[in-house]
Amino acid sequence: MYEPQMQLTPEQRAILDGESGEVMAKVMETVVRFGDIFGAKRLVKVTHGEGHLVTSFGIGLLKPLFSTMDRLIEAGVKVPEGFTVDPRPLDYRNVKCSFLEKIVFDHILYSKQQMYEDQLLKVGLKSKKGFSCACYLDEVGNIPSKGDILSWAESSAVVYANSVLGARCNRNSGMLDLFGSIVGYVPDFGLVTDEGRKATWKVYVRTTKKPEAQVLGSAIGMKVMEAVPYVYGLDRFLGTTLDEGAKSYLKDFGAATASNGAVGLYHIDGLTPEAKELGEALVVPDAAEYVIDDAELERVYRSYPNMWKKKDASPELVFIGCPHLSFEQLRSWSHDIVNGLEKSGRTRVAVETVMTSAPDVVAHFRTTSEYDALVASGVHISSICPLMYTNNPLTKKKAIATNSNKLRTYSIARYYKDAEILDILCGKEVKR
Ligand code: F3S
């Protein structure tokens, strides 16, 4: 039997000793071992019980995952308050695939998709619509409050919950997110603690105009890696209120910090909840400094390699929406595309384009006139994860353009700024 190094309460010890069954004991042991590795002294209660799972795709090779799920199901163990989950990998109606690509997806890559989704429902997936990395959007409704403790793992959701919502969650891995939500405890270390939420970097944004969210996040992520940055100067562009525009910006900014580095929490001076409350008290003495001006942003943007097979190819597929777009972003992209096409004398986009958003957000957007205009322009709206689409050796070869720095980092898709993406859609040549 595992003897923990941390101190457990009698109730936690009883679960570990098997009083809630053998499977719950294993779940507890995994969470305790995880905490022991990171030197946690105790477990703390998960106060936002609704979980969010990082995996959403039934890759046939993930056999240990499926057998663990089976054991949970056989024992009747599930997340008491349910959970949402990351996006599905496929949507043939809106993201076209050839016959051969479908064979690879259906029979080799995601051959267990249906079985895995059935398993997820049995261990607590709340709704067949809950497939989105942006589970914290109003339409999806998995929204922790300030100070809540969570057991999530999806990096873009963790950094948002920590930074924009002021909740507390470490960058866990897949399955640890599920186990913490099942047992209702997580180890007390890192971003869960007051000390772990202190900033060790001061970042000064001194650009002449609002920086591209995904390039700024990329620059900060690559510089500070897993540290906590305190960012000055962004409130000049975003204001001091977390309105829809600011939240959408920080969603994309955060995903880039988390994927181009390993940031799990950032503070924006004058804007995010803990920065507003505690200000510079959040910054450790002797914090390192990083100044970002126009030249630095441009340097970072120019440093992204072109990984396309044919370097000078024209984009053949555009993905917008990694992480998933908010309702506000769907609307503003829709206006920009429709106006841009009109000015260019076109009625339809020049390149196959897929915008991705949560199923509940898409359902909301479908009720608007902008939806009809966007679809009429030839843009497809889907709820997949674009990264999962690029897993296929056949789709991998495509010249994919994206405004997502996360997708650029984990695939061979090429990064373009928002204005460049719009030019591509309008049939204009983009010179780099
Ligand atoms: Fe979301 Fe997939 Fe991007 S999970 S953040 S759309 S890689």
Tab-separated table of C-alpha atoms and ligand atoms in Angstrom:
chain	number	residue	atom	x	y	z
A	1	MET	CA	0.000	0.000	0.000
A	2	TYR	CA	1.266	3.504	-0.808
A	3	GLU	CA	2.320	5.537	2.229
A	4	PRO	CA	1.844	9.247	1.444
A	5	GLN	CA	4.398	11.862	2.343
A	6	MET	CA	1.718	14.551	2.669
A	7	GLN	CA	-0.664	14.907	5.582
A	8	LEU	CA	-4.168	13.579	4.862
A	9	THR	CA	-7.383	14.243	6.776
A	10	PRO	CA	-9.170	11.194	8.250
A	11	GLU	CA	-11.724	11.372	5.422
A	12	GLN	CA	-9.016	11.448	2.723
A	13	ARG	CA	-7.111	8.641	4.444
A	14	ALA	CA	-10.266	6.503	4.534
A	15	ILE	CA	-10.702	6.870	0.758
A	16	LEU	CA	-7.053	5.939	0.250
A	17	ASP	CA	-7.516	2.915	2.516
A	18	GLY	CA	-10.364	1.640	0.368
A	19	GLU	CA	-13.468	2.556	2.352
A	20	SER	CA	-15.100	3.933	-0.811
A	21	GLY	CA	-14.006	0.961	-2.880
A	22	GLU	CA	-10.869	-0.233	-4.606
A	23	VAL	CA	-11.209	2.000	-7.670
A	24	MET	CA	-11.748	5.176	-5.623
A	25	ALA	CA	-8.687	4.208	-3.584
A	26	LYS	CA	-6.636	4.008	-6.799
A	27	VAL	CA	-7.990	7.363	-7.954
A	28	MET	CA	-7.046	8.909	-4.608
A	29	GLU	CA	-3.618	7.272	-4.656
A	30	THR	CA	-2.879	8.757	-8.086
A	31	VAL	CA	-3.806	12.262	-6.913
A	32	VAL	CA	-1.739	11.862	-3.710
A	33	ARG	CA	1.314	10.502	-5.548
A	34	PHE	CA	1.088	13.433	-7.973
A	35	GLY	CA	1.092	15.870	-5.036
A	36	ASP	CA	3.949	14.068	-3.289
A	37	ILE	CA	6.114	14.390	-6.397
A	38	PHE	CA	5.624	18.175	-6.304
A	39	GLY	CA	6.137	18.448	-2.539
A	40	ALA	CA	2.516	19.278	-1.668
A	41	LYS	CA	1.902	19.154	2.070
A	42	ARG	CA	-1.831	18.428	1.803
A	43	LEU	CA	-4.827	18.101	-0.480
A	44	VAL	CA	-7.340	20.923	-0.855
A	45	LYS	CA	-11.005	20.649	-1.731
A	46	VAL	CA	-12.113	21.240	-5.310
A	47	THR	CA	-14.689	24.031	-4.944
A	48	HIS	CA	-15.763	24.260	-8.589
A	49	GLY	CA	-16.784	20.640	-9.021
A	50	GLU	CA	-17.567	20.812	-12.735
A	51	GLY	CA	-14.576	19.287	-14.450
A	52	HIS	CA	-13.082	19.823	-17.875
A	53	LEU	CA	-11.177	17.073	-19.678
A	54	VAL	CA	-8.319	17.670	-22.037
A	55	THR	CA	-8.861	14.597	-24.210
A	56	SER	CA	-11.808	14.325	-26.541
A	57	PHE	CA	-10.610	11.999	-29.232
A	58	GLY	CA	-10.699	8.229	-29.430
A	59	ILE	CA	-7.246	7.426	-30.765
A	60	GLY	CA	-7.132	3.630	-31.087
A	61	LEU	CA	-3.674	3.436	-29.503
A	62	LEU	CA	-4.869	4.962	-26.210
A	63	LYS	CA	-5.724	1.514	-24.824
A	64	PRO	CA	-4.705	2.245	-21.183
A	65	LEU	CA	-7.045	5.260	-21.232
A	66	PHE	CA	-10.016	3.196	-22.419
A	67	SER	CA	-9.379	0.361	-19.928
A	68	THR	CA	-9.089	2.889	-17.065
A	69	MET	CA	-12.424	4.354	-18.163
A	70	ASP	CA	-13.918	0.828	-18.167
A	71	ARG	CA	-12.758	0.250	-14.599
A	72	LEU	CA	-14.316	3.537	-13.477
A	73	ILE	CA	-17.573	2.655	-15.202
A	74	GLU	CA	-17.703	-0.889	-13.785
A	75	ALA	CA	-17.207	0.541	-10.284
A	76	GLY	CA	-19.910	3.175	-10.852
A	77	VAL	CA	-17.382	5.975	-10.277
A	78	LYS	CA	-18.031	9.325	-11.978
A	79	VAL	CA	-17.563	13.080	-11.582
A	80	PRO	CA	-20.378	14.101	-9.198
A	81	GLU	CA	-20.956	17.504	-10.825
A	82	GLY	CA	-20.186	16.391	-14.367
A	83	PHE	CA	-17.675	17.806	-16.830
A	84	THR	CA	-17.160	19.355	-20.223
A	85	VAL	CA	-14.496	18.130	-22.628
A	86	ASP	CA	-12.207	19.414	-25.385
A	87	PRO	CA	-13.446	19.546	-29.009
A	88	ARG	CA	-14.067	16.512	-31.190
A	89	PRO	CA	-11.491	15.815	-33.911
A	90	LEU	CA	-13.784	15.424	-36.928
A	91	ASP	CA	-16.721	17.055	-38.682
A	92	TYR	CA	-16.961	15.852	-42.274
A	93	ARG	CA	-19.951	18.079	-43.015
A	94	ASN	CA	-18.020	21.301	-42.428
A	95	VAL	CA	-14.393	20.226	-42.755
A	96	LYS	CA	-14.111	18.360	-46.013
A	97	CYS	CA	-11.919	15.268	-46.241
A	98	SER	CA	-11.070	13.015	-49.160
A	99	PHE	CA	-11.988	9.335	-49.220
A	100	LEU	CA	-8.426	8.358	-48.258
A	101	GLU	CA	-8.200	10.949	-45.481
A	102	LYS	CA	-11.449	9.600	-44.043
A	103	ILE	CA	-10.090	6.060	-44.076
A	104	VAL	CA	-7.047	7.153	-42.077
A	105	PHE	CA	-9.156	9.177	-39.651
A	106	ASP	CA	-11.913	6.589	-39.145
A	107	HIS	CA	-9.952	3.352	-39.173
A	108	ILE	CA	-6.494	4.288	-37.934
A	109	LEU	CA	-6.435	7.553	-35.990
A	110	TYR	CA	-9.817	8.025	-34.319
A	111	SER	CA	-11.144	4.493	-34.594
A	112	LYS	CA	-12.477	4.487	-31.005
A	113	GLN	CA	-14.201	7.873	-31.140
A	114	GLN	CA	-17.770	6.637	-30.620
A	115	MET	CA	-16.794	4.148	-27.942
A	116	TYR	CA	-14.804	6.826	-26.105
A	117	GLU	CA	-17.690	9.304	-26.224
A	118	ASP	CA	-19.985	6.625	-24.725
A	119	GLN	CA	-17.431	6.121	-21.953
A	120	LEU	CA	-17.241	9.872	-21.315
A	121	LEU	CA	-21.024	10.085	-20.925
A	122	LYS	CA	-20.931	7.263	-18.368
A	123	VAL	CA	-18.277	8.944	-16.204
A	124	GLY	CA	-20.027	12.318	-16.188
A	125	LEU	CA	-19.827	14.211	-19.500
A	126	LYS	CA	-22.707	16.656	-19.075
A	127	SER	CA	-23.924	17.084	-22.603
A	128	LYS	CA	-23.140	15.971	-26.109
A	129	LYS	CA	-22.737	19.709	-26.829
A	130	GLY	CA	-20.030	20.239	-24.217
A	131	PHE	CA	-17.150	19.670	-26.643
A	132	SER	CA	-15.021	22.829	-26.535
A	133	CYS	CA	-11.708	23.985	-25.098
A	134	ALA	CA	-13.417	27.325	-24.324
A	135	CYS	CA	-15.748	25.743	-21.750
A	136	TYR	CA	-15.742	29.014	-19.760
A	137	LEU	CA	-17.683	30.953	-22.412
A	138	ASP	CA	-21.157	32.066	-21.291
A	139	GLU	CA	-22.953	29.786	-23.759
A	140	VAL	CA	-21.092	26.690	-22.527
A	141	GLY	CA	-21.407	27.733	-18.904
A	142	ASN	CA	-18.571	25.919	-17.120
A	143	ILE	CA	-17.470	29.117	-15.375
A	144	PRO	CA	-15.534	28.994	-12.099
A	145	SER	CA	-15.648	31.971	-9.721
A	146	LYS	CA	-12.722	33.927	-8.313
A	147	GLY	CA	-10.915	31.843	-5.693
A	148	ASP	CA	-12.478	28.535	-6.811
A	149	ILE	CA	-10.182	25.506	-6.891
A	150	LEU	CA	-10.425	23.349	-10.010
A	151	SER	CA	-9.138	20.147	-11.496
A	152	TRP	CA	-8.672	20.927	-15.194
A	153	ALA	CA	-5.790	20.248	-17.583
A	154	GLU	CA	-6.488	21.869	-20.988
A	155	SER	CA	-3.722	24.492	-21.018
A	156	SER	CA	-5.715	27.245	-22.743
A	157	ALA	CA	-8.622	26.773	-20.304
A	158	VAL	CA	-6.378	26.562	-17.218
A	159	VAL	CA	-4.564	29.808	-18.033
A	160	TYR	CA	-7.890	31.558	-18.707
A	161	ALA	CA	-9.486	30.279	-15.501
A	162	ASN	CA	-6.460	31.293	-13.419
A	163	SER	CA	-5.846	34.676	-15.002
A	164	VAL	CA	-9.159	36.081	-16.224
A	165	LEU	CA	-11.486	34.411	-13.727
A	166	GLY	CA	-9.095	34.367	-10.750
A	167	ALA	CA	-9.745	30.656	-10.108
A	168	ARG	CA	-6.942	28.307	-8.978
A	169	CYS	CA	-5.689	25.342	-10.964
A	170	ASN	CA	-2.346	23.788	-11.820
A	171	ARG	CA	-1.387	22.759	-15.349
A	172	ASN	CA	-2.378	19.136	-14.768
A	173	SER	CA	-2.207	16.355	-17.315
A	174	GLY	CA	-4.998	14.335	-18.910
A	175	MET	CA	-6.648	11.851	-16.483
A	176	LEU	CA	-5.310	13.763	-13.474
A	177	ASP	CA	-7.946	16.361	-14.352
A	178	LEU	CA	-10.622	13.638	-14.273
A	179	PHE	CA	-9.299	12.004	-11.098
A	180	GLY	CA	-9.197	15.288	-9.150
A	181	SER	CA	-12.786	16.034	-10.165
A	182	ILE	CA	-13.909	12.525	-9.184
A	183	VAL	CA	-12.323	12.489	-5.748
A	184	GLY	CA	-12.951	16.195	-5.121
A	185	TYR	CA	-9.399	17.062	-4.036
A	186	VAL	CA	-6.223	18.383	-5.670
A	187	PRO	CA	-2.708	18.717	-4.236
A	188	ASP	CA	-1.893	22.084	-2.675
A	189	PHE	CA	1.093	23.373	-4.619
A	190	GLY	CA	2.020	25.755	-7.425
A	191	LEU	CA	-0.781	27.901	-8.824
A	192	VAL	CA	-3.199	26.712	-6.135
A	193	THR	CA	-1.194	28.574	-3.470
A	194	ASP	CA	-0.845	32.334	-2.803
A	195	GLU	CA	2.936	32.057	-3.123
A	196	GLY	CA	2.732	30.215	-6.441
A	197	ARG	CA	0.586	32.995	-7.895
A	198	LYS	CA	3.240	35.658	-7.417
A	199	ALA	CA	4.815	37.078	-10.567
A	200	THR	CA	8.536	36.586	-11.132
A	201	TRP	CA	8.562	38.620	-14.361
A	202	LYS	CA	7.522	42.207	-15.034
A	203	VAL	CA	6.560	42.654	-18.677
A	204	TYR	CA	6.235	46.176	-20.095
A	205	VAL	CA	4.130	46.527	-23.247
A	206	ARG	CA	5.339	49.685	-25.023
A	207	THR	CA	3.928	49.182	-28.501
A	208	THR	CA	2.412	52.072	-30.439
A	209	LYS	CA	-0.794	50.150	-31.181
A	210	LYS	CA	-2.761	47.262	-29.735
A	211	PRO	CA	-0.545	44.204	-30.166
A	212	GLU	CA	-1.795	41.120	-31.975
A	213	ALA	CA	-2.964	38.992	-29.013
A	214	GLN	CA	-1.406	35.800	-30.298
A	215	VAL	CA	1.990	37.348	-31.061
A	216	LEU	CA	2.191	39.164	-27.719
A	217	GLY	CA	1.264	35.944	-25.898
A	218	SER	CA	3.829	34.029	-27.920
A	219	ALA	CA	6.583	36.555	-27.103
A	220	ILE	CA	5.816	36.435	-23.380
A	221	GLY	CA	5.438	32.635	-23.320
A	222	MET	CA	8.772	32.082	-25.052
A	223	LYS	CA	10.498	34.523	-22.681
A	224	VAL	CA	9.095	33.536	-19.266
A	225	MET	CA	8.332	29.848	-20.021
A	226	GLU	CA	6.429	28.437	-16.979
A	227	ALA	CA	6.810	31.541	-14.773
A	228	VAL	CA	4.037	33.996	-13.870
A	229	PRO	CA	4.302	37.353	-15.694
A	230	TYR	CA	2.796	40.645	-14.467
A	231	VAL	CA	2.028	42.677	-17.591
A	232	TYR	CA	2.026	46.490	-17.588
A	233	GLY	CA	0.702	48.694	-20.348
A	234	LEU	CA	-1.938	46.426	-21.849
A	235	ASP	CA	-4.765	48.223	-20.061
A	236	ARG	CA	-4.034	51.174	-22.402
A	237	PHE	CA	-5.524	49.073	-25.206
A	238	LEU	CA	-7.955	46.791	-23.378
A	239	GLY	CA	-9.305	49.206	-20.757
A	240	THR	CA	-9.830	48.371	-17.118
A	241	THR	CA	-13.005	46.328	-17.454
A	242	LEU	CA	-13.211	42.694	-18.501
A	243	ASP	CA	-15.786	43.262	-21.230
A	244	GLU	CA	-16.384	40.790	-24.077
A	245	GLY	CA	-13.621	42.295	-26.220
A	246	ALA	CA	-11.050	42.124	-23.421
A	247	LYS	CA	-12.033	38.559	-22.503
A	248	SER	CA	-11.747	37.359	-26.109
A	249	TYR	CA	-8.362	39.051	-26.458
A	250	LEU	CA	-7.067	37.504	-23.232
A	251	LYS	CA	-8.391	34.075	-24.274
A	252	ASP	CA	-6.171	34.127	-27.373
A	253	PHE	CA	-3.271	35.864	-25.633
A	254	GLY	CA	-3.330	33.282	-22.835
A	255	ALA	CA	-3.481	30.279	-25.165
A	256	ALA	CA	-0.351	31.594	-26.898
A	257	THR	CA	1.507	32.103	-23.595
A	258	ALA	CA	0.540	28.570	-22.556
A	259	SER	CA	1.540	26.874	-25.806
A	260	ASN	CA	4.577	28.900	-26.931
A	261	GLY	CA	5.769	28.713	-23.328
A	262	ALA	CA	4.122	26.920	-20.413
A	263	VAL	CA	2.382	29.825	-18.669
A	264	GLY	CA	-0.479	28.809	-16.383
A	265	LEU	CA	-1.235	32.245	-14.941
A	266	TYR	CA	-0.606	35.866	-15.911
A	267	HIS	CA	-1.682	39.132	-14.322
A	268	ILE	CA	-2.625	42.189	-16.402
A	269	ASP	CA	-2.096	45.424	-14.481
A	270	GLY	CA	-5.367	47.251	-13.871
A	271	LEU	CA	-7.495	44.581	-15.553
A	272	THR	CA	-7.389	40.962	-14.306
A	273	PRO	CA	-9.005	40.295	-10.916
A	274	GLU	CA	-5.956	39.641	-8.740
A	275	ALA	CA	-3.965	42.487	-10.321
A	276	LYS	CA	-6.866	44.843	-9.593
A	277	GLU	CA	-7.084	43.667	-6.027
A	278	LEU	CA	-3.417	43.325	-5.076
A	279	GLY	CA	-1.482	45.233	-7.731
A	280	GLU	CA	2.289	45.190	-7.340
A	281	ALA	CA	2.058	43.142	-4.146
A	282	LEU	CA	1.759	40.225	-6.590
A	283	VAL	CA	5.277	40.804	-7.915
A	284	VAL	CA	8.265	39.278	-6.094
A	285	PRO	CA	11.225	41.552	-5.297
A	286	ASP	CA	13.960	41.326	-7.951
A	287	ALA	CA	11.548	40.135	-10.637
A	288	ALA	CA	13.124	39.839	-14.095
A	289	GLU	CA	12.049	42.388	-16.724
A	290	TYR	CA	11.025	42.157	-20.375
A	291	VAL	CA	10.154	45.148	-22.555
A	292	ILE	CA	8.023	44.596	-25.626
A	293	ASP	CA	7.933	47.322	-28.243
A	294	ASP	CA	6.984	47.262	-31.935
A	295	ALA	CA	10.424	45.995	-32.972
A	296	GLU	CA	10.362	43.132	-30.467
A	297	LEU	CA	6.896	42.026	-31.586
A	298	GLU	CA	8.018	42.094	-35.200
A	299	ARG	CA	11.177	40.117	-34.347
A	300	VAL	CA	9.081	37.396	-32.684
A	301	TYR	CA	6.614	37.278	-35.562
A	302	ARG	CA	9.466	37.003	-38.113
A	303	SER	CA	11.058	34.174	-36.112
A	304	TYR	CA	8.279	31.675	-36.839
A	305	PRO	CA	9.586	29.076	-39.290
A	306	ASN	CA	7.768	28.218	-42.500
A	307	MET	CA	7.232	24.452	-42.189
A	308	TRP	CA	5.166	23.940	-45.314
A	309	LYS	CA	6.428	21.203	-47.656
A	310	LYS	CA	6.364	23.691	-50.525
A	311	LYS	CA	7.640	26.901	-48.974
A	312	ASP	CA	6.135	29.268	-51.525
A	313	ALA	CA	2.745	27.530	-51.761
A	314	SER	CA	-0.464	29.526	-51.568
A	315	PRO	CA	-2.639	28.706	-48.562
A	316	GLU	CA	-5.149	25.977	-49.413
A	317	LEU	CA	-7.001	25.866	-46.095
A	318	VAL	CA	-7.477	28.505	-43.385
A	319	PHE	CA	-8.362	27.740	-39.761
A	320	ILE	CA	-9.588	30.541	-37.484
A	321	GLY	CA	-10.546	29.654	-33.922
A	322	CYS	CA	-7.898	27.866	-31.863
A	323	PRO	CA	-8.854	28.262	-29.034
A	324	HIS	CA	-12.527	28.258	-30.000
A	325	LEU	CA	-13.976	31.627	-30.953
A	326	SER	CA	-16.317	33.556	-28.698
A	327	PHE	CA	-19.688	34.813	-29.970
A	328	GLU	CA	-18.232	38.326	-30.130
A	329	GLN	CA	-15.331	37.065	-32.282
A	330	LEU	CA	-17.646	35.187	-34.651
A	331	ARG	CA	-19.600	38.395	-35.129
A	332	SER	CA	-16.592	40.633	-35.705
A	333	TRP	CA	-14.922	38.179	-38.097
A	334	SER	CA	-18.173	37.928	-39.960
A	335	HIS	CA	-18.386	41.739	-40.397
A	336	ASP	CA	-14.748	41.952	-41.442
A	337	ILE	CA	-15.040	39.143	-43.995
A	338	VAL	CA	-18.263	40.402	-45.538
A	339	ASN	CA	-16.912	43.987	-45.780
A	340	GLY	CA	-13.519	42.804	-47.031
A	341	LEU	CA	-15.068	40.696	-49.776
A	342	GLU	CA	-17.312	43.556	-50.846
A	343	LYS	CA	-14.337	45.928	-51.148
A	344	SER	CA	-12.425	43.312	-53.151
A	345	GLY	CA	-15.344	42.783	-55.540
A	346	ARG	CA	-15.823	39.178	-54.417
A	347	THR	CA	-18.828	37.346	-53.076
A	348	ARG	CA	-17.079	34.278	-51.699
A	349	VAL	CA	-13.819	33.646	-49.854
A	350	ALA	CA	-10.853	32.791	-52.069
A	351	VAL	CA	-9.618	29.888	-49.918
A	352	GLU	CA	-11.446	27.118	-48.093
A	353	THR	CA	-11.963	28.557	-44.606
A	354	VAL	CA	-13.113	26.943	-41.386
A	355	MET	CA	-13.961	28.948	-38.267
A	356	THR	CA	-14.216	26.906	-35.079
A	357	SER	CA	-16.268	27.581	-31.981
A	358	ALA	CA	-18.125	25.730	-29.221
A	359	PRO	CA	-21.344	23.968	-30.283
A	360	ASP	CA	-23.398	26.147	-27.904
A	361	VAL	CA	-21.782	29.337	-29.239
A	362	VAL	CA	-22.434	28.236	-32.830
A	363	ALA	CA	-26.081	27.561	-31.914
A	364	HIS	CA	-26.305	31.126	-30.535
A	365	PHE	CA	-24.580	32.589	-33.601
A	366	ARG	CA	-26.954	30.699	-35.921
A	367	THR	CA	-29.793	32.921	-34.701
A	368	THR	CA	-28.125	36.058	-36.127
A	369	SER	CA	-28.149	37.597	-39.605
A	370	GLU	CA	-24.332	37.593	-39.521
A	371	TYR	CA	-24.417	33.805	-39.561
A	372	ASP	CA	-26.304	33.753	-42.878
A	373	ALA	CA	-23.938	36.321	-44.377
A	374	LEU	CA	-20.867	34.386	-43.252
A	375	VAL	CA	-22.135	31.070	-44.592
A	376	ALA	CA	-23.100	32.781	-47.884
A	377	SER	CA	-19.473	33.918	-48.177
A	378	GLY	CA	-18.396	30.274	-48.240
A	379	VAL	CA	-16.952	30.102	-44.708
A	380	HIS	CA	-17.637	26.855	-42.843
A	381	ILE	CA	-18.349	26.906	-39.132
A	382	SER	CA	-17.377	23.854	-37.161
A	383	SER	CA	-16.701	22.768	-33.585
A	384	ILE	CA	-13.692	20.542	-34.167
A	385	CYS	CA	-10.185	20.997	-32.837
A	386	PRO	CA	-8.128	22.073	-35.892
A	387	LEU	CA	-5.035	20.492	-34.364
A	388	MET	CA	-6.658	17.057	-34.372
A	389	TYR	CA	-7.413	17.512	-38.072
A	390	THR	CA	-3.687	17.990	-38.748
A	391	ASN	CA	-2.775	14.648	-37.103
A	392	ASN	CA	-3.442	12.745	-40.315
A	393	PRO	CA	-0.325	12.196	-42.493
A	394	LEU	CA	-2.453	13.186	-45.524
A	395	THR	CA	-3.992	16.390	-44.139
A	396	LYS	CA	-0.636	17.229	-42.558
A	397	LYS	CA	0.801	17.932	-46.012
A	398	LYS	CA	-1.629	20.764	-46.719
A	399	ALA	CA	-0.568	24.407	-46.763
A	400	ILE	CA	-2.691	25.442	-43.786
A	401	ALA	CA	-2.795	29.098	-42.733
A	402	THR	CA	-3.973	30.114	-39.273
A	403	ASN	CA	-4.065	33.032	-36.863
A	404	SER	CA	-3.510	30.598	-33.982
A	405	ASN	CA	-0.095	30.472	-32.407
A	406	LYS	CA	-1.025	27.239	-30.624
A	407	LEU	CA	-1.889	25.529	-33.903
A	408	ARG	CA	1.306	26.898	-35.469
A	409	THR	CA	3.372	25.531	-32.581
A	410	TYR	CA	1.974	21.990	-32.622
A	411	SER	CA	1.561	21.481	-36.387
A	412	ILE	CA	3.125	22.693	-39.623
A	413	ALA	CA	0.391	25.295	-40.105
A	414	ARG	CA	1.761	28.755	-40.874
A	415	TYR	CA	0.913	31.740	-38.686
A	416	TYR	CA	-0.612	34.890	-40.204
A	417	LYS	CA	-1.822	38.006	-38.417
A	418	ASP	CA	-5.576	38.664	-38.471
A	419	ALA	CA	-5.275	41.324	-41.194
A	420	GLU	CA	-3.204	38.946	-43.345
A	421	ILE	CA	-5.748	36.166	-42.889
A	422	LEU	CA	-8.427	38.578	-44.072
A	423	ASP	CA	-6.348	39.444	-47.140
A	424	ILE	CA	-5.927	35.721	-47.944
A	425	LEU	CA	-9.690	35.228	-47.703
A	426	CYS	CA	-10.213	38.206	-50.031
A	427	GLY	CA	-7.852	36.763	-52.652
A	428	LYS	CA	-5.029	39.231	-52.046
A	429	GLU	CA	-1.403	38.195	-52.138
A	430	VAL	CA	0.272	38.322	-48.732
A	431	LYS	CA	3.965	39.099	-48.907
A	432	ARG	CA	6.139	37.981	-45.925
B	1	F3S	FE1	-8.705	24.215	-28.504
B	1	F3S	FE2	-7.733	22.343	-30.069
B	1	F3S	FE3	-6.770	24.742	-30.185
B	1	F3S	S1	-8.306	22.086	-27.961
B	1	F3S	S2	-6.941	25.481	-28.098
B	1	F3S	S3	-8.888	24.162	-30.715
B	1	F3S	S4	-5.589	22.886	-30.222
